[in-house]
XYZ file of C-alpha atoms in Angstrom:
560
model
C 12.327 48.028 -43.295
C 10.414 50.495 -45.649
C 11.024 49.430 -49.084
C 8.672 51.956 -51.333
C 6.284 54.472 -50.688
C 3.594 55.213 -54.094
C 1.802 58.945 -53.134
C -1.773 59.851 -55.387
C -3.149 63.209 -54.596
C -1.948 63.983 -50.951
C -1.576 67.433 -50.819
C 0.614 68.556 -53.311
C 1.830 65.448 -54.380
C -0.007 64.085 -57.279
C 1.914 61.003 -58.495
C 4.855 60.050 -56.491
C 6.617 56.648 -56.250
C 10.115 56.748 -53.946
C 12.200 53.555 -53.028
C 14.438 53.438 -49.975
C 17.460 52.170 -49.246
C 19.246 50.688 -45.804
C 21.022 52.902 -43.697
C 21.193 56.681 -43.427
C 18.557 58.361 -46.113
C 18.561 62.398 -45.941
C 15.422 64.101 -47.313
C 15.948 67.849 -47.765
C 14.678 70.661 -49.928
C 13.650 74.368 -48.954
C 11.344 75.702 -46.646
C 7.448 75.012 -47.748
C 9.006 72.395 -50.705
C 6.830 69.550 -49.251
C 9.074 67.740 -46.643
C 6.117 67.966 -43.927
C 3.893 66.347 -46.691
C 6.075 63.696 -47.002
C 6.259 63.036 -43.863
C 2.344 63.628 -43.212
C 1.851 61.258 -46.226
C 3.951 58.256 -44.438
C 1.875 59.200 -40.762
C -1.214 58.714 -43.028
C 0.410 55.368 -44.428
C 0.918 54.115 -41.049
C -2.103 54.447 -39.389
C -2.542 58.690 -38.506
C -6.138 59.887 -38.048
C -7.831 60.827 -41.512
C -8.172 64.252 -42.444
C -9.573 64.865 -46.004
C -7.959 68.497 -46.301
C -4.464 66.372 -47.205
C -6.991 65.182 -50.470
C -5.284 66.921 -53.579
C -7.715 70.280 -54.801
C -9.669 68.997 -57.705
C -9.685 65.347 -56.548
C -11.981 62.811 -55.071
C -9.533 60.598 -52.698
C -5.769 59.740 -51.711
C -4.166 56.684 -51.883
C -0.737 56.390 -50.287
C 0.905 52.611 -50.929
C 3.911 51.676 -49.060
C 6.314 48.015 -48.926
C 7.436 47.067 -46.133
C 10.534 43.653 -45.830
C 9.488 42.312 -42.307
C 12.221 39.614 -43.113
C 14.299 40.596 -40.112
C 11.193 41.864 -37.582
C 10.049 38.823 -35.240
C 7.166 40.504 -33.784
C 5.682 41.710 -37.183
C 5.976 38.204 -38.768
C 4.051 37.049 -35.411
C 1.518 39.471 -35.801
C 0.688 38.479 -39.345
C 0.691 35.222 -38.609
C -1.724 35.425 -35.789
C -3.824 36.559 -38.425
C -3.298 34.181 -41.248
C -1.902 36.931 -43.177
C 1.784 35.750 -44.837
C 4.220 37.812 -46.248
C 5.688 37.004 -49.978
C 9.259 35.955 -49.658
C 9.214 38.906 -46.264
C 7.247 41.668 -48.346
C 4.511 43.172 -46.810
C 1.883 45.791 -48.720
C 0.426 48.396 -47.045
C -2.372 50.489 -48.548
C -4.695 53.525 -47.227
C -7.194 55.494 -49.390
C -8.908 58.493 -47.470
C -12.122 60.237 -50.347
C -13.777 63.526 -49.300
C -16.884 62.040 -47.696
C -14.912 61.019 -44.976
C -14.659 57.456 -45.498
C -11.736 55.081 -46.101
C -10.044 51.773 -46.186
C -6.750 50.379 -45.086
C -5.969 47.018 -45.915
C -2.108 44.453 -45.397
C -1.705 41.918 -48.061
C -4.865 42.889 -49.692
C -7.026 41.959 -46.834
C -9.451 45.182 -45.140
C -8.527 45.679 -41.914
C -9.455 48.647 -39.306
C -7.345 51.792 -38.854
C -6.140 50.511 -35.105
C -4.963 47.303 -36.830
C -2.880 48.910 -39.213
C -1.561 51.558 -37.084
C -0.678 48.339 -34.213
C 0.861 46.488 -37.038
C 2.888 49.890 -38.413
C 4.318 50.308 -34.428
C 5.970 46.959 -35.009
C 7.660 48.173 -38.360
C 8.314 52.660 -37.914
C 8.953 55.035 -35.199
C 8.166 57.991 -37.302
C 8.306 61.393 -35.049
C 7.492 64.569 -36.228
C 7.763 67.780 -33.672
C 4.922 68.394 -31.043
C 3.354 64.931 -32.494
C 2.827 61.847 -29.976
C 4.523 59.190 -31.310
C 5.391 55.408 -30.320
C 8.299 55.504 -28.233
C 5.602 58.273 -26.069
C 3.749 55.684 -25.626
C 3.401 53.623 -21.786
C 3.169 50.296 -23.463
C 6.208 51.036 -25.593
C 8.583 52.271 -22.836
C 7.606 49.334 -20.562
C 8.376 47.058 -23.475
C 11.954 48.436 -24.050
C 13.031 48.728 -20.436
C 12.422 45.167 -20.143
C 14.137 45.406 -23.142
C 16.982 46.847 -21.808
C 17.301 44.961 -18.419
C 16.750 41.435 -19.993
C 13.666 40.654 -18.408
C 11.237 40.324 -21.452
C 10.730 36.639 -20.857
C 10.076 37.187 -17.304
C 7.749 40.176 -17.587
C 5.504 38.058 -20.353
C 5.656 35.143 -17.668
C 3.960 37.196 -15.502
C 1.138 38.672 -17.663
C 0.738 35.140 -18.853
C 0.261 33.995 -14.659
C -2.180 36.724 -14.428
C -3.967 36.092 -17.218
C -4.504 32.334 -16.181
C -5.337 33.893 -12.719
C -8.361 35.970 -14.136
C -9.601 32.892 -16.210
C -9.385 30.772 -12.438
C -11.156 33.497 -11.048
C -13.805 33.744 -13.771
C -14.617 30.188 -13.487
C -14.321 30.056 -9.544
C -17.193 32.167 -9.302
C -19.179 30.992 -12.203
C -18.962 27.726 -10.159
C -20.228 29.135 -7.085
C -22.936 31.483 -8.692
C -24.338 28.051 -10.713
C -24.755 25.973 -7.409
C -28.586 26.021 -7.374
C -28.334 25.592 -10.944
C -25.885 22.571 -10.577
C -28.503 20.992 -8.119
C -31.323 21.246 -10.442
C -28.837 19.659 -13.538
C -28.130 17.464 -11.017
C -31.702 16.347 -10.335
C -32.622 16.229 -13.926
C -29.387 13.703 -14.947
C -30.685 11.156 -12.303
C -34.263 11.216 -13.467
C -33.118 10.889 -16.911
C -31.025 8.014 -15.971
C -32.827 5.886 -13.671
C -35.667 5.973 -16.327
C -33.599 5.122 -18.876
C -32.238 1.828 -17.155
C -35.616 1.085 -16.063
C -36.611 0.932 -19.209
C -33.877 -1.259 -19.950
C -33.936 -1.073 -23.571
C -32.236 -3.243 -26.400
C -30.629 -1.786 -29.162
C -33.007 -3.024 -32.488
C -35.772 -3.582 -30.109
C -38.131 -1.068 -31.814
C -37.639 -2.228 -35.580
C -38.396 -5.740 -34.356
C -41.742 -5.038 -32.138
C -42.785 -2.672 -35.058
C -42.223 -5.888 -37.939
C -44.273 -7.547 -35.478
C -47.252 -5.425 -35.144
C -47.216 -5.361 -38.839
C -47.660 -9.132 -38.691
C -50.714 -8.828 -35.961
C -52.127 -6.134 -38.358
C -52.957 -8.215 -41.177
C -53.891 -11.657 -39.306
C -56.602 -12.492 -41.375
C -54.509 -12.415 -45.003
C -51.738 -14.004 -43.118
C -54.307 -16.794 -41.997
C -56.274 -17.273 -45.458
C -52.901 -16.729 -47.455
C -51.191 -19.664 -45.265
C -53.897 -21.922 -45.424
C -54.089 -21.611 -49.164
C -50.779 -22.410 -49.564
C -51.162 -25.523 -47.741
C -54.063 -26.560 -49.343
C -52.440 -26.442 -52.761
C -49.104 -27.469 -51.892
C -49.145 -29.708 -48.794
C -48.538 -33.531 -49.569
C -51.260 -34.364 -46.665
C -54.108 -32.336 -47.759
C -53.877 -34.123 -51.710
C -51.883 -30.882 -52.867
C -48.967 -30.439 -55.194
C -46.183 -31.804 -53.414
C -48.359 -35.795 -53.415
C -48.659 -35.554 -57.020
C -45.134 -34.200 -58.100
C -44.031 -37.303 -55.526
C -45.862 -39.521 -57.950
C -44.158 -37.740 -60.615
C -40.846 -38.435 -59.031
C -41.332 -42.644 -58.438
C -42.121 -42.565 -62.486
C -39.221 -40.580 -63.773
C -36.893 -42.349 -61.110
C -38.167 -45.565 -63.380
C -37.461 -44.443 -66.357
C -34.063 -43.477 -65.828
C -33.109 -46.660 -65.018
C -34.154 -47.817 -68.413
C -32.675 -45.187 -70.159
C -29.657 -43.084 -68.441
C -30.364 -39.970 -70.552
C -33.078 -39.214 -68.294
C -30.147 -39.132 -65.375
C -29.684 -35.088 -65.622
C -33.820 -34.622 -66.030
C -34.272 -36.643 -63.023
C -31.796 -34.577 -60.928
C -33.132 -31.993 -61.674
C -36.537 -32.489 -60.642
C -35.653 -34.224 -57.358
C -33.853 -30.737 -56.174
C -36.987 -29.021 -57.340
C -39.156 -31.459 -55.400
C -37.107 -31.246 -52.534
C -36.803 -27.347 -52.543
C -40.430 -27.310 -52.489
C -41.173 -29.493 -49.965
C -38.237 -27.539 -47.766
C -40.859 -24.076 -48.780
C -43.695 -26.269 -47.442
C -42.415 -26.893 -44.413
C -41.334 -23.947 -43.607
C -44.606 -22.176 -44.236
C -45.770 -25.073 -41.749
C -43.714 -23.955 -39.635
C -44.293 -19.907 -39.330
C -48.421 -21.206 -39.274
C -47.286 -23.246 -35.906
C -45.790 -20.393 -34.245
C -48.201 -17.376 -35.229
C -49.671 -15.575 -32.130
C -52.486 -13.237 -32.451
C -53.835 -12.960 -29.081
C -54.603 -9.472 -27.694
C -52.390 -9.698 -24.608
C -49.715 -9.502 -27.305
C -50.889 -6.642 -28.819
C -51.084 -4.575 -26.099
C -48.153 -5.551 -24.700
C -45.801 -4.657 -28.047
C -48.247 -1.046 -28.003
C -46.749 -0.411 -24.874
C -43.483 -1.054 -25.487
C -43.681 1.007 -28.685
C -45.101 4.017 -26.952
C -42.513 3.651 -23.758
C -39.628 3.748 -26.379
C -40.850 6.299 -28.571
C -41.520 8.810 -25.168
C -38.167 8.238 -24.128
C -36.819 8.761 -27.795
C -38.408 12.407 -27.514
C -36.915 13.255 -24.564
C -33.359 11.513 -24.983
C -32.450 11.288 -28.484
C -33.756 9.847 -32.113
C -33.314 6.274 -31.821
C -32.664 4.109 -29.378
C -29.196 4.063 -29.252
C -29.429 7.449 -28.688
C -31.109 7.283 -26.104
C -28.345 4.383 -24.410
C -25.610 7.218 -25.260
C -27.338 9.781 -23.204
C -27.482 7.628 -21.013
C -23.996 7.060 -20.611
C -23.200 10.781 -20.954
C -24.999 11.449 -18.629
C -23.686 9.246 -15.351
C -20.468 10.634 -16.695
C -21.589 14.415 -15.915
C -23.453 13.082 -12.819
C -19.898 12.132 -11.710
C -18.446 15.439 -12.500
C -21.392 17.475 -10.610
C -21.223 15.328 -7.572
C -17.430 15.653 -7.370
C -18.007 19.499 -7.147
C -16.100 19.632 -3.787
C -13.128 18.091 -4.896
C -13.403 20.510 -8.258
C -13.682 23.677 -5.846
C -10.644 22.197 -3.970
C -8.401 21.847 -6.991
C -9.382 24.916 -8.519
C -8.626 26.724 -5.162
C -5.305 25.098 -4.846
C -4.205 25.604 -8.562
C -5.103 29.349 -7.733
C -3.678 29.586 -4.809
C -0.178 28.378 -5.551
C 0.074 30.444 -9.540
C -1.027 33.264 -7.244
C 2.242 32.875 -5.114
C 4.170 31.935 -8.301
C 3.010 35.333 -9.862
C 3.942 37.628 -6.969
C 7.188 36.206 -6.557
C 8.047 36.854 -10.514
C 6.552 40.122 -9.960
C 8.761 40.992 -7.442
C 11.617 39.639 -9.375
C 10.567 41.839 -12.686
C 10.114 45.171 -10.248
C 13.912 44.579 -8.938
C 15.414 43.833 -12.402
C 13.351 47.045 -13.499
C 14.906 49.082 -10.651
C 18.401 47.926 -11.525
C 17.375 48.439 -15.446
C 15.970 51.975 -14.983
C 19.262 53.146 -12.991
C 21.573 52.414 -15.626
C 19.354 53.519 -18.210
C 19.096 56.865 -16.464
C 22.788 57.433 -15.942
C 23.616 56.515 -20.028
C 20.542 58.658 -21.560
C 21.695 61.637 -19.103
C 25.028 60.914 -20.817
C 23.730 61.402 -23.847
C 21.637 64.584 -23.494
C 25.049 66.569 -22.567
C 26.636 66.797 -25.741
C 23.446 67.718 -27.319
C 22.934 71.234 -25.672
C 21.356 69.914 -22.738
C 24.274 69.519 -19.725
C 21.371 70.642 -17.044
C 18.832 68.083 -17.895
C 17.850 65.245 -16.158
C 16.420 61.943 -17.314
C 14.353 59.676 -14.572
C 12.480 56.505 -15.430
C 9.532 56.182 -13.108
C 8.081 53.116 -11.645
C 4.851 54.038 -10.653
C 2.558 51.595 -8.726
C -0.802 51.524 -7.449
C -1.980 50.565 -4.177
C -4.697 48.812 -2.446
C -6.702 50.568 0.792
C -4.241 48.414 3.299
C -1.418 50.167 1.426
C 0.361 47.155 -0.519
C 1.522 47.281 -3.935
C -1.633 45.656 -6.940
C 0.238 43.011 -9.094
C -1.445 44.073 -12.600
C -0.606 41.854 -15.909
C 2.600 44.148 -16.204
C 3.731 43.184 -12.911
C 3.769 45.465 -9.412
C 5.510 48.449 -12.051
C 4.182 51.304 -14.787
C 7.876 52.722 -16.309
C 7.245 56.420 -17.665
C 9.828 57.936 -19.245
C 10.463 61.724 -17.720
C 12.595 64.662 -17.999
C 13.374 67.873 -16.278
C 15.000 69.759 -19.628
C 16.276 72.802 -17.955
C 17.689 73.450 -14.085
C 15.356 74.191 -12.125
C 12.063 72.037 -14.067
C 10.453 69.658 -12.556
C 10.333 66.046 -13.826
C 7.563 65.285 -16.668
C 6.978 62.598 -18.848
C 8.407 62.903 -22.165
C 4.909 62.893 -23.746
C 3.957 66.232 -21.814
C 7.526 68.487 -22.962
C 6.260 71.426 -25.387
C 9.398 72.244 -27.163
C 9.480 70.585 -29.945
C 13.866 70.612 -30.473
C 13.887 69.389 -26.809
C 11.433 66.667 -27.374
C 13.535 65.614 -30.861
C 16.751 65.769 -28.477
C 15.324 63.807 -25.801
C 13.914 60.884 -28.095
C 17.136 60.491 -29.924
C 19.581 60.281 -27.211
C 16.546 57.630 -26.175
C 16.669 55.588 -29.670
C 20.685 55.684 -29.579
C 20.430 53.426 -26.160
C 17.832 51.262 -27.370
C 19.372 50.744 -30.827
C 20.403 47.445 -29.923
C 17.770 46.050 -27.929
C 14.539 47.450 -30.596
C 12.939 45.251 -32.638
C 11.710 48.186 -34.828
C 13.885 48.749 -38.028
C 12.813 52.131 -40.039
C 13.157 55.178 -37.594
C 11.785 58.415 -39.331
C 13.554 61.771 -37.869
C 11.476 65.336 -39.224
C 13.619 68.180 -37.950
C 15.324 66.755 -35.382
C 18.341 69.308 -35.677
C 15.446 72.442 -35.211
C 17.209 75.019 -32.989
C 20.550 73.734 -33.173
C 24.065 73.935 -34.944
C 27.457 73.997 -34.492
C 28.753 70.922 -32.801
C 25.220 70.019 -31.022
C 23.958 69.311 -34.811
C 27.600 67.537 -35.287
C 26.772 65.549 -32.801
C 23.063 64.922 -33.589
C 24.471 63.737 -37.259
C 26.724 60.973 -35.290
C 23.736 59.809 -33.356
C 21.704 59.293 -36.552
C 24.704 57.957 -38.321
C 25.455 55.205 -35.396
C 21.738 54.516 -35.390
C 21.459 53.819 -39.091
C 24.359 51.397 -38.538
C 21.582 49.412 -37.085
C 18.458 50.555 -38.616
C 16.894 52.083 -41.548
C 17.461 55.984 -40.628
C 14.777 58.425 -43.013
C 15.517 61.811 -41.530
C 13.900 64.893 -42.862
C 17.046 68.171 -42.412
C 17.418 71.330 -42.748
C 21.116 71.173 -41.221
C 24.058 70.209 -44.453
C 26.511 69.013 -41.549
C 23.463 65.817 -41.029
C 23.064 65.483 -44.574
C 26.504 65.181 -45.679
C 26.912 62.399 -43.295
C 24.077 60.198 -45.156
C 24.672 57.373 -47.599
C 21.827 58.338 -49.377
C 19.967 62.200 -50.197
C 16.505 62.747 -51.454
C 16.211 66.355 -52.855
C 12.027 67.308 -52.367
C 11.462 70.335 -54.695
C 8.334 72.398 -55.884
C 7.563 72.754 -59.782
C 5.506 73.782 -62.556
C 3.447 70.929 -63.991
C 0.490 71.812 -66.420
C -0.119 75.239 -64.337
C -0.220 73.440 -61.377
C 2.471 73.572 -58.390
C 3.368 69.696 -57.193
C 5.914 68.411 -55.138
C 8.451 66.121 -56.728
C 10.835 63.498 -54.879
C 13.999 62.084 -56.146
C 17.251 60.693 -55.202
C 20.242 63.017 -55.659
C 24.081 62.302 -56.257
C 26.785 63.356 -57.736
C 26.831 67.165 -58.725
C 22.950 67.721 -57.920
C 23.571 66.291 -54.210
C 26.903 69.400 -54.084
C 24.037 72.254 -55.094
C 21.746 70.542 -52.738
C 24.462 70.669 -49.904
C 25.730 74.428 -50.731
C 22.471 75.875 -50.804
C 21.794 74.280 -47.587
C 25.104 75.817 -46.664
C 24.388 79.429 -47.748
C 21.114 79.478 -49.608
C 22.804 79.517 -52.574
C 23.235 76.560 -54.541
C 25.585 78.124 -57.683
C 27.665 80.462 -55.366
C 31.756 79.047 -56.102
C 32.564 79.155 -52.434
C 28.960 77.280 -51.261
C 29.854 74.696 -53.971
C 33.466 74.360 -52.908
C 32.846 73.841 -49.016
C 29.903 71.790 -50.195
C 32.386 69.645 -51.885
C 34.800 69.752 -48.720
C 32.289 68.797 -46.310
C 31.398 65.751 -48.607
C 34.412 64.615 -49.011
C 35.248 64.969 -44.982
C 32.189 62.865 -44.177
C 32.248 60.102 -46.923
């Protein structure tokens, strides 16, 4: 629902900001007062091609703001949200700024988006129709969507877009699989090689830091040699080093602690140093005993080296890299040799949506049928009282067909509804987008919004002229339509006809003025005594006359 609308330099509106109620909202004022403007301004709002001749004389741009509550509207809180765009507590800003070079910006909640974004996202929220302009409900998509509507088969008809859809992606990948054989062979090839080399190489995970600390050893033999013998020399109890003295040591101050205990902690004490030491010696002994320097070793930890480090630049960083690709590996090899049974599935899975989708689709075009010939019979119904007893209202399935003659399933099913109408006796049957007159058109679409009321998801429906070329009990009519609409929706509808505007809960008087030697257009909500003149010059052209005022006051009070 359309909450406020702020105008800057559109035309002759300079400074404008208008909120709107629920229900039935009458804008009126006299000819060439601005209620085209208006209604231009809210087209612009919405998502109407730029034109920088609306840009206010004297100024650089136009910016037209509007609210919008999409509490109530499904499909617009969807569309948001498939966006990551959120309303605040179901409010919704929408704002368009056109300069004179030409260029613009549009943005929802703040964020830029492009013109066919906003003007998808406004279809969800408006169905604003001006005379000899295209507007939504003109639209293929749109009349598709609200005969399923209609015949309760919206779930069924997005079942079947959803089958085809899968369809195409089965298709896609069908032949992507059969236009990749060669290429599968040569993956195929390459996966084997990688893997039988791998295993072959059968490699250890740690393998390479431990055969590079031991090349470090073999790289410094000599130190290693001189440093160990050293060591021994000076510390070895055999060779007269350390450890025979500091025994000596040990037999003496064992002695004198048993003459004197105090010496107890001492001598502990130096026996765990002793024997620490002579645990070091040994094991220095020990790593002597089991050095290897010979060259066979050498050059057989240089290969190994170089055989992991090849297979590190082809397979991965590290070794255990190189073991995951590995195992990543067999596991594709297993998909690619399975290809046959793949093919099979895929065929299968294909096969049996495809018969799933053409039996819904045959389903949706009977439902459709049954839809269209009630919907036919009740809009018919509805043209009569509006001044149009001859015309005739047909919805057309159209199909296309394949060169053996059957019906092509498309993601909309078998069926393409368009709307059509043969106005006068005698006309043939057109679509509703292609009928000239502009009163017919305005006729046509309302009798068409009073069936579909119920069944719409849209909630603002903006009427300009829709009474043009009419009176007496047509437009009496035309007001009940708009009023029984507006029990449902949010009804703006731009009038020159006082029978339609008495019947609104709310009135909107736009009028032309003087401001600063400058003509603007001003917009604001009328009632009491200003909403009478407004209604008896709409009456008789004149808004002071005692006997406008009087049946101004009559027809008021007869409608309210």
């Amino acid at each position: 629902m359309l909450d406020s609308v702020q105008i800057r330099n559109y035309a002759l509106i300079r400074h404008q900001e208008i909120s709107f109620e629920p229900g039935f909202t009458v804008l009126t004022g006299e000819t060439g007062s601005g209620k085209t403007v208006f209604a231009g301004a809210l087209r612009f709002l919405f998502g109407a091609k730029p034109d920088t001749g609306v840009i206010t004389e004297g100024e650089d741009e136009t910016t037209v703001t509007g609210t919008v509550d999409v509490c109530g509207n499904e499909e617009a809180r969807k569309w948001l949200a498939a966006r990551e765009l959120e309303s605040e507590e179901g409010t919704v800003i929408l704002r368009r700024t056109l300069r004179r070079t030409g260029k613009g910006t549009q943005t929802i909640q703040g964020v830029s988006v492009t013109r066919g974004d906003l003007e998808e996202f406004a279809s969800l929220l408006i169905d604003a129709h001006a005379q000899h302009e295209q507007m939504t409900l003109l639209k293929p998509a749109r009349q598709r969507q609200l005969l399923d509507r209609y015949a309760r088969c919206l779930d069924l008809a997005e079942s079947v877009a959803a089958g085809f859809n899968r369809l195409c992606e089965l298709q896609k990948k069908k032949e992507q699989m059969h236009s990749d054989e060669r290429e599968r062979a040569r993956e195929l090839d390459l996966l084997r090689y990688g893997v039988d080399e791998i295993k072959a190489a059968a490699l250890r995970p740690g393998e390479e830091e431990e055969a590079e600390a031991q090349l470090r050893i073999i790289g410094q033999a000599e130190k290693i040699f001189a440093h160990t013998e050293a060591f021994t020399e000076a510390v070895a109890e055999s060779s007269g080093g350390a450890l025979k003295s500091l025994r000596s040591g040990l037999q003496a101050l064992r002695h004198l602690s048993g003459v004197d205990e105090r010496l107890a902690g001492s001598l502990a004490r130096f026996e765990a140093a002793f024997y620490e030491l002579e645990d070091v010696a040994g094991d220095v002994q020990d790593f002597a005993g089991k050095l290897s320097f010979d060259p066979e070793t050498l050059e057989t930890l240089q290969a190994r080296l170089h055989q992991i480090r090849r297979l590190e630049s082809k397979y991965g960083e590290t070794v255990e890299d190189v073991l995951k690709y590995a195992a990543a590996a067999e596991v594709r090899i297993g998909e690619l040799e399975n290809f046959d049974t793949a093919c099979e599935a895929l065929e299968k899975e294909q096969k049996q949506l495809e018969a799933e989708v053409l039996r819904q689709a045959v389903e949706l075009s009977r439902i459709r049928r049954k839809g269209a010939a009630e919907l036919e019979e009740k809009i018919q119904s509805m043209l009569r009282p509006l001044g149009m007893k001859k015309a005739i209202f047909k919805v057309r399935l159209d199909q296309k067909f394949n060169d053996q003659g059957q019906p092509i399933c498309t993601v909309n099913g078998f069926d393409t509804p368009v709307f059509c109408i043969a106005p006068n006796e005698g006309e043939a049957l057109k679509p509703l987008s292609a009928i000239a007159s502009g009163g017919e058109l305005s006729r046509i679409l309302l009798s068409v919004k009073s069936v579909f009321v119920s069944v719409d998801n849209i909630e603002t429906m903006l009427f300009d002229e829709v009474d043009s070329g009419v009176g007496g009990e047509v437009a009496l009519t035309i007001a009940s339509r708009l009023e029984e609409i507006a029990s449902k929706k949010q009804v703006l509808c731009i009038t020159h006809s006082a029978s339609i505007a008495a019947r609104a809960e709310h009135h909107i008087l736009i009028r032309k003025e003087g401001v600063d030697g400058r003509t603007v257009t001003r917009l604001e909500p009328v009632g009491g005594e200003s909403r009478v003149s407004e209604i008896a010059r709409m009456l008789a052209g004149n808004a002071s006359a005692d006997i406008s005022l009087t049946h101004a006051r009559e027809l008021l009070r007869r409608e309210l």
